[in-house]
mmCIF file of C-alpha atoms and ligand atoms in Angstrom:
data_model
loop_
_atom_site.group_PDB
_atom_site.id
_atom_site.type_symbol
_atom_site.label_atom_id
_atom_site.label_comp_id
_atom_site.label_asym_id
_atom_site.label_seq_id
_atom_site.Cartn_x
_atom_site.Cartn_y
_atom_site.Cartn_z
ATOM 1 C CA MET A 1 -82.820 17.244 -6.497
ATOM 2 C CA THR A 2 -80.129 15.860 -4.154
ATOM 3 C CA ALA A 3 -76.604 17.263 -4.435
ATOM 4 C CA THR A 4 -73.840 14.904 -5.603
ATOM 5 C CA PRO A 5 -71.806 13.805 -2.575
ATOM 6 C CA PRO A 6 -68.233 15.028 -2.861
ATOM 7 C CA GLY A 7 -65.409 12.730 -3.823
ATOM 8 C CA THR A 8 -62.643 11.777 -1.370
ATOM 9 C CA LEU A 9 -59.035 12.898 -1.710
ATOM 10 C CA PHE A 10 -56.847 9.812 -1.141
ATOM 11 C CA THR A 11 -53.260 10.869 -0.514
ATOM 12 C CA LEU A 12 -51.165 7.824 -1.312
ATOM 13 C CA GLY A 13 -47.667 7.179 0.022
ATOM 14 C CA MET A 14 -45.865 5.637 -2.963
ATOM 15 C CA GLY A 15 -42.737 4.438 -1.157
ATOM 16 C CA PRO A 16 -39.079 5.174 -1.932
ATOM 17 C CA GLY A 17 -38.858 3.996 -5.539
ATOM 18 C CA ASP A 18 -39.056 0.210 -5.872
ATOM 19 C CA PRO A 19 -42.674 -0.377 -7.048
ATOM 20 C CA GLU A 20 -42.808 -3.557 -4.930
ATOM 21 C CA LEU A 21 -42.614 -1.327 -1.845
ATOM 22 C CA LEU A 22 -46.043 0.129 -2.611
ATOM 23 C CA THR A 23 -48.602 -0.967 0.000
ATOM 24 C CA LEU A 24 -51.512 -3.199 -1.006
ATOM 25 C CA LYS A 25 -53.888 -0.427 0.049
ATOM 26 C CA ALA A 26 -52.237 2.229 -2.124
ATOM 27 C CA ALA A 27 -52.167 -0.172 -5.097
ATOM 28 C CA ARG A 28 -55.871 -0.962 -4.688
ATOM 29 C CA ILE A 29 -56.924 2.701 -4.535
ATOM 30 C CA LEU A 30 -54.618 3.625 -7.417
ATOM 31 C CA GLY A 31 -56.214 0.976 -9.633
ATOM 32 C CA THR A 32 -59.766 2.252 -9.131
ATOM 33 C CA ALA A 33 -59.412 6.054 -8.718
ATOM 34 C CA PRO A 34 -61.104 7.966 -11.550
ATOM 35 C CA VAL A 35 -58.554 10.800 -11.188
ATOM 36 C CA VAL A 36 -54.834 10.416 -10.423
ATOM 37 C CA ALA A 37 -52.875 13.565 -9.522
ATOM 38 C CA TYR A 38 -49.156 14.092 -8.994
ATOM 39 C CA PHE A 39 -46.397 16.680 -8.934
ATOM 40 C CA ALA A 40 -43.344 16.441 -11.162
ATOM 41 C CA LYS A 41 -40.279 18.461 -12.039
ATOM 42 C CA ALA A 42 -40.830 20.177 -15.413
ATOM 43 C CA GLY A 43 -39.519 17.999 -18.241
ATOM 44 C CA GLN A 44 -39.375 14.854 -16.106
ATOM 45 C CA ARG A 45 -41.799 12.012 -15.696
ATOM 46 C CA GLY A 46 -42.141 12.413 -11.955
ATOM 47 C CA HIS A 47 -40.891 9.963 -9.350
ATOM 48 C CA ALA A 48 -44.297 9.109 -7.872
ATOM 49 C CA ARG A 49 -45.797 8.687 -11.363
ATOM 50 C CA THR A 50 -42.941 6.374 -12.333
ATOM 51 C CA ILE A 51 -43.659 4.171 -9.307
ATOM 52 C CA ALA A 52 -47.361 4.082 -10.307
ATOM 53 C CA GLU A 53 -46.651 2.812 -13.826
ATOM 54 C CA GLY A 54 -48.960 -0.066 -14.810
ATOM 55 C CA ARG A 55 -51.252 0.396 -11.809
ATOM 56 C CA ILE A 56 -53.423 3.334 -12.906
ATOM 57 C CA GLY A 57 -56.862 2.382 -14.264
ATOM 58 C CA PRO A 58 -57.112 2.700 -18.086
ATOM 59 C CA ALA A 59 -59.963 5.257 -17.923
ATOM 60 C CA ALA A 60 -58.429 7.419 -15.187
ATOM 61 C CA GLU A 61 -57.811 11.095 -15.830
ATOM 62 C CA GLU A 62 -54.212 12.086 -14.997
ATOM 63 C CA LEU A 63 -53.646 15.510 -13.452
ATOM 64 C CA ARG A 64 -50.002 16.470 -13.648
ATOM 65 C CA PHE A 65 -48.725 19.532 -11.823
ATOM 66 C CA ASP A 66 -45.273 20.842 -12.784
ATOM 67 C CA TYR A 67 -43.233 22.418 -10.013
ATOM 68 C CA PRO A 68 -42.487 25.988 -11.180
ATOM 69 C CA VAL A 69 -39.039 25.822 -9.517
ATOM 70 C CA THR A 70 -37.062 23.157 -7.671
ATOM 71 C CA VAL A 71 -33.464 24.045 -6.798
ATOM 72 C CA GLU A 72 -33.010 27.124 -9.044
ATOM 73 C CA ILE A 73 -33.932 29.587 -6.259
ATOM 74 C CA PRO A 74 -33.135 29.124 -2.529
ATOM 75 C CA HIS A 75 -36.173 27.923 -0.536
ATOM 76 C CA THR A 76 -35.901 30.970 1.692
ATOM 77 C CA ASP A 77 -36.217 33.397 -1.247
ATOM 78 C CA GLY A 78 -39.615 35.135 -1.441
ATOM 79 C CA ARG A 79 -39.837 34.367 -5.172
ATOM 80 C CA TYR A 80 -39.590 30.621 -4.430
ATOM 81 C CA VAL A 81 -42.250 30.836 -1.740
ATOM 82 C CA ASP A 82 -44.620 32.809 -4.004
ATOM 83 C CA ALA A 83 -44.106 30.520 -7.012
ATOM 84 C CA MET A 84 -44.721 27.388 -4.943
ATOM 85 C CA ALA A 85 -47.784 28.857 -3.210
ATOM 86 C CA GLY A 86 -49.249 29.664 -6.649
ATOM 87 C CA CYS A 87 -48.562 26.112 -7.824
ATOM 88 C CA TYR A 88 -50.146 24.530 -4.722
ATOM 89 C CA HIS A 89 -53.163 26.814 -4.960
ATOM 90 C CA ALA A 90 -53.759 25.948 -8.633
ATOM 91 C CA ALA A 91 -53.291 22.210 -7.919
ATOM 92 C CA ALA A 92 -55.684 22.339 -4.959
ATOM 93 C CA GLU A 93 -58.348 24.059 -7.056
ATOM 94 C CA ALA A 94 -57.957 21.595 -9.963
ATOM 95 C CA ILE A 95 -58.402 18.715 -7.514
ATOM 96 C CA ALA A 96 -61.291 20.500 -5.748
ATOM 97 C CA ALA A 97 -63.124 20.786 -9.090
ATOM 98 C CA ARG A 98 -63.028 16.968 -9.504
ATOM 99 C CA LEU A 99 -63.941 16.293 -5.871
ATOM 100 C CA GLY A 100 -66.852 18.710 -6.218
ATOM 101 C CA GLN A 101 -68.158 16.609 -9.129
ATOM 102 C CA GLY A 102 -68.194 13.572 -6.847
ATOM 103 C CA LEU A 103 -64.990 12.048 -8.264
ATOM 104 C CA ASP A 104 -62.428 10.453 -5.957
ATOM 105 C CA VAL A 105 -58.877 11.679 -6.531
ATOM 106 C CA ALA A 106 -55.688 9.714 -5.750
ATOM 107 C CA LEU A 107 -52.807 12.118 -5.050
ATOM 108 C CA LEU A 108 -49.446 10.376 -5.396
ATOM 109 C CA CYS A 109 -46.628 11.231 -3.006
ATOM 110 C CA GLU A 110 -43.186 9.661 -2.894
ATOM 111 C CA GLY A 111 -42.259 7.982 0.374
ATOM 112 C CA ASP A 112 -44.754 8.822 3.122
ATOM 113 C CA PRO A 113 -47.092 11.760 2.433
ATOM 114 C CA PHE A 114 -46.831 13.373 5.866
ATOM 115 C CA PHE A 115 -43.055 13.302 5.981
ATOM 116 C CA TYR A 116 -41.704 16.363 4.106
ATOM 117 C CA GLY A 117 -44.322 15.699 1.397
ATOM 118 C CA SER A 118 -45.710 18.404 -0.950
ATOM 119 C CA SER A 119 -49.109 16.732 -0.649
ATOM 120 C CA MET A 120 -49.413 18.221 2.853
ATOM 121 C CA TYR A 121 -49.840 21.663 1.278
ATOM 122 C CA LEU A 122 -52.869 20.361 -0.634
ATOM 123 C CA PHE A 123 -54.175 18.583 2.469
ATOM 124 C CA ASP A 124 -53.982 21.869 4.392
ATOM 125 C CA ARG A 125 -55.842 23.708 1.630
ATOM 126 C CA LEU A 126 -58.621 21.123 1.176
ATOM 127 C CA ARG A 127 -59.092 19.385 4.541
ATOM 128 C CA ASP A 128 -62.039 21.547 5.607
ATOM 129 C CA ARG A 129 -63.836 21.210 2.266
ATOM 130 C CA PHE A 130 -63.658 17.516 1.317
ATOM 131 C CA PRO A 131 -63.314 14.046 2.871
ATOM 132 C CA MET A 132 -59.660 12.999 3.187
ATOM 133 C CA GLU A 133 -57.902 9.642 3.537
ATOM 134 C CA ILE A 134 -54.141 9.278 3.991
ATOM 135 C CA VAL A 135 -52.395 6.029 3.064
ATOM 136 C CA PRO A 136 -48.956 5.863 4.695
ATOM 137 C CA GLY A 137 -45.967 4.826 2.610
ATOM 138 C CA VAL A 138 -42.553 3.258 3.144
ATOM 139 C CA LEU A 139 -40.280 6.211 3.955
ATOM 140 C CA GLY A 140 -37.448 7.097 1.619
ATOM 141 C CA MET A 141 -35.030 6.750 4.533
ATOM 142 C CA SER A 142 -36.228 3.261 5.482
ATOM 143 C CA GLY A 143 -35.860 2.175 1.852
ATOM 144 C CA CYS A 144 -32.318 3.589 1.920
ATOM 145 C CA TRP A 145 -31.159 2.023 5.189
ATOM 146 C CA ALA A 146 -32.677 -1.339 4.205
ATOM 147 C CA GLN A 147 -30.883 -1.341 0.862
ATOM 148 C CA ALA A 148 -27.645 -0.182 2.531
ATOM 149 C CA LYS A 149 -28.046 -3.033 5.092
ATOM 150 C CA LEU A 150 -27.466 -0.482 7.823
ATOM 151 C CA PRO A 151 -29.099 -1.155 11.222
ATOM 152 C CA MET A 152 -29.825 2.393 12.403
ATOM 153 C CA THR A 153 -31.108 2.558 15.968
ATOM 154 C CA HIS A 154 -30.845 0.106 18.875
ATOM 155 C CA GLY A 155 -32.155 0.315 22.424
ATOM 156 C CA ASP A 156 -32.351 3.905 23.597
ATOM 157 C CA ASP A 157 -30.512 5.414 20.608
ATOM 158 C CA VAL A 158 -31.853 8.803 19.567
ATOM 159 C CA LEU A 159 -32.360 9.412 15.839
ATOM 160 C CA ALA A 160 -32.192 12.926 14.357
ATOM 161 C CA VAL A 161 -33.652 13.611 10.929
ATOM 162 C CA VAL A 162 -32.417 16.897 9.511
ATOM 163 C CA PRO A 163 -32.531 18.711 6.170
ATOM 164 C CA GLY A 164 -29.076 19.534 4.785
ATOM 165 C CA THR A 165 -30.405 23.006 3.986
ATOM 166 C CA MET A 166 -29.927 24.086 7.636
ATOM 167 C CA THR A 167 -26.968 26.276 8.554
ATOM 168 C CA ALA A 168 -23.823 24.481 9.743
ATOM 169 C CA ALA A 169 -24.378 25.735 13.295
ATOM 170 C CA ALA A 170 -28.009 24.571 13.386
ATOM 171 C CA LEU A 171 -27.033 21.189 11.917
ATOM 172 C CA ALA A 172 -24.347 20.718 14.542
ATOM 173 C CA ASP A 173 -26.795 21.613 17.323
ATOM 174 C CA ALA A 174 -29.397 19.150 16.027
ATOM 175 C CA LEU A 175 -26.912 16.313 15.530
ATOM 176 C CA ARG A 176 -24.898 16.728 18.722
ATOM 177 C CA GLY A 177 -27.560 15.137 20.940
ATOM 178 C CA ALA A 178 -28.352 12.251 18.592
ATOM 179 C CA ASP A 179 -26.736 8.809 18.263
ATOM 180 C CA ALA A 180 -27.991 8.180 14.737
ATOM 181 C CA ALA A 181 -28.851 10.631 11.979
ATOM 182 C CA VAL A 182 -30.464 10.978 8.593
ATOM 183 C CA VAL A 183 -29.516 14.039 6.564
ATOM 184 C CA MET A 184 -31.956 14.678 3.741
ATOM 185 C CA LYS A 185 -32.124 17.305 0.973
ATOM 186 C CA LEU A 186 -28.392 17.293 0.253
ATOM 187 C CA GLY A 187 -28.213 19.097 -3.102
ATOM 188 C CA ARG A 188 -25.454 21.703 -2.894
ATOM 189 C CA ASN A 189 -25.073 21.158 0.858
ATOM 190 C CA LEU A 190 -22.894 18.054 0.753
ATOM 191 C CA ALA A 191 -19.591 19.759 1.664
ATOM 192 C CA LYS A 192 -21.207 21.655 4.564
ATOM 193 C CA VAL A 193 -22.867 18.487 5.920
ATOM 194 C CA ARG A 194 -19.623 16.526 5.614
ATOM 195 C CA ALA A 195 -17.719 19.220 7.539
ATOM 196 C CA VAL A 196 -20.299 19.213 10.344
ATOM 197 C CA LEU A 197 -20.252 15.391 10.601
ATOM 198 C CA ALA A 198 -16.443 15.415 10.639
ATOM 199 C CA ALA A 199 -16.371 18.035 13.401
ATOM 200 C CA LEU A 200 -18.700 15.837 15.482
ATOM 201 C CA GLY A 201 -16.640 12.693 14.791
ATOM 202 C CA ARG A 202 -19.484 11.067 12.809
ATOM 203 C CA ALA A 203 -18.156 11.260 9.241
ATOM 204 C CA GLU A 204 -16.312 7.928 9.349
ATOM 205 C CA ARG A 205 -19.399 5.788 9.746
ATOM 206 C CA ALA A 206 -21.627 7.909 7.500
ATOM 207 C CA VAL A 207 -23.058 6.269 4.391
ATOM 208 C CA TYR A 208 -24.290 8.108 1.293
ATOM 209 C CA VAL A 209 -27.325 6.697 -0.530
ATOM 210 C CA GLU A 210 -28.428 8.033 -3.902
ATOM 211 C CA ARG A 211 -31.766 7.001 -5.481
ATOM 212 C CA GLY A 212 -32.315 4.322 -2.838
ATOM 213 C CA THR A 213 -34.291 1.243 -4.049
ATOM 214 C CA MET A 214 -34.389 2.580 -7.623
ATOM 215 C CA PRO A 215 -32.619 0.757 -10.495
ATOM 216 C CA THR A 216 -29.843 3.418 -10.510
ATOM 217 C CA ALA A 217 -29.203 3.331 -6.733
ATOM 218 C CA ARG A 218 -25.666 4.163 -5.492
ATOM 219 C CA ILE A 219 -24.525 3.363 -1.960
ATOM 220 C CA LEU A 220 -21.062 4.485 -0.814
ATOM 221 C CA PRO A 221 -19.198 5.379 2.368
ATOM 222 C CA LEU A 222 -19.469 9.173 2.604
ATOM 223 C CA ALA A 223 -15.668 9.318 2.523
ATOM 224 C CA GLU A 224 -15.737 8.038 -1.088
ATOM 225 C CA VAL A 225 -18.203 10.665 -2.340
ATOM 226 C CA ALA A 226 -16.775 13.782 -3.980
ATOM 227 C CA ASP A 227 -18.050 17.197 -2.874
ATOM 228 C CA GLY A 228 -20.325 18.905 -5.371
ATOM 229 C CA ALA A 229 -24.049 18.860 -6.052
ATOM 230 C CA ALA A 230 -25.787 15.664 -4.949
ATOM 231 C CA PRO A 231 -28.916 14.582 -6.832
ATOM 232 C CA TYR A 232 -32.345 15.389 -5.386
ATOM 233 C CA PHE A 233 -32.892 11.800 -4.265
ATOM 234 C CA SER A 234 -29.903 11.386 -1.980
ATOM 235 C CA MET A 235 -29.303 11.278 1.748
ATOM 236 C CA ILE A 236 -26.638 10.538 4.335
ATOM 237 C CA LEU A 237 -27.233 7.874 6.987
ATOM 238 C CA VAL A 238 -25.273 7.796 10.220
ATOM 239 C CA PRO A 239 -26.038 4.616 12.181
ATOM 240 C CA GLY A 240 -26.219 4.734 15.954
ATOM 241 C CA ARG A 241 -24.904 2.111 18.391
ATOM 242 C CA GLN A 242 -22.699 -0.439 16.648
ATOM 243 C CA GLY A 243 -22.209 -4.180 17.037
ATOM 244 C CA PRO A 244 -23.821 -7.004 19.032
ATOM 245 C CA ARG A 245 -24.744 -6.686 22.707
HETATM 246 C C1 SAM B 1 -39.277 16.438 -0.065
HETATM 247 S S1 SAM B 1 -38.464 15.092 0.735
HETATM 248 C C2 SAM B 1 -39.694 13.836 0.546
HETATM 249 C C3 SAM B 1 -39.590 12.727 1.564
HETATM 250 C C4 SAM B 1 -40.591 11.607 1.335
HETATM 251 N N1 SAM B 1 -41.951 12.049 1.578
HETATM 252 C C5 SAM B 1 -40.285 10.401 2.236
HETATM 253 O O1 SAM B 1 -41.178 9.924 2.950
HETATM 254 O O2 SAM B 1 -39.147 9.919 2.168
HETATM 255 C C6 SAM B 1 -37.274 14.655 -0.463
HETATM 256 C C7 SAM B 1 -35.989 14.140 0.149
HETATM 257 O O3 SAM B 1 -36.205 12.812 0.602
HETATM 258 C C8 SAM B 1 -35.022 12.062 0.456
HETATM 259 N N2 SAM B 1 -35.358 10.828 -0.302
HETATM 260 C C9 SAM B 1 -36.607 10.365 -0.488
HETATM 261 N N3 SAM B 1 -36.587 9.190 -1.154
HETATM 262 C C10 SAM B 1 -35.291 8.901 -1.381
HETATM 263 C C11 SAM B 1 -34.625 7.810 -2.027
HETATM 264 N N4 SAM B 1 -35.305 6.812 -2.568
HETATM 265 N N5 SAM B 1 -33.272 7.828 -2.070
HETATM 266 C C12 SAM B 1 -32.566 8.850 -1.519
HETATM 267 N N6 SAM B 1 -33.142 9.916 -0.918
HETATM 268 C C13 SAM B 1 -34.496 9.935 -0.846
HETATM 269 C C14 SAM B 1 -33.990 12.947 -0.241
HETATM 270 O O4 SAM B 1 -33.120 13.470 0.735
HETATM 271 C C15 SAM B 1 -34.858 14.028 -0.839
HETATM 272 O O5 SAM B 1 -34.154 15.244 -0.956
#
């Protein structure tokens, strides 16, 4: 008796939110995969799953994995790390069970999978056991700067991409040498990020984008945004060199 060949894990970049920004390749794989897996915040539909609406095959099995925590505990807290590791382990084993039966699995990931994507934790756990394919996606930040009509980098401009979760000193160090910047993961860090940008003389041209390319998108000069908690899908864009040459 010959063993069933294993299925392939297709990690699909789902783009920033607008379903029309899904690649043709991701849409094709999504429509034929017998198993579709995704992470979601408990009680919510899940951003990647929302983008996939209408494209999943009617007979596909959906594997939903709820994040045990999101912003309730700081990412540096051991309890957060343990809870997330448990979640990724369970998700990897649920997917491995399907792959082991010879079923292909499409794992949905917002934006691009290898850019701050949770799917990388499953890739790391399964890469030595099963065939893997990665389909790149339109990055959240490129969706945001396109919708904001904000040319970001020209010529030899240097772009820094930083998480707002860094300390003020580390943020300042990372941003000082860059012409343009993207600050992701704002959450409760908005006031700190604003203060750092102001100290570096970059706050005036900074633009805040919330839920870029989604129906509820908000785009405002940073100066018009009140301090306080920013939603999960938000970022600050600081364009580099300005004007025509
Ligand atoms: C865990 S990272 C995931 C990044 C994703 N893999 C990508 O390629 O854009 C989540 C952060 O990405 C940013 N982000 C992603 N998509 C966004 C969007 N459509 N609008 C605003 N921010 C977005 C936010 O800063 C959010 O906190």
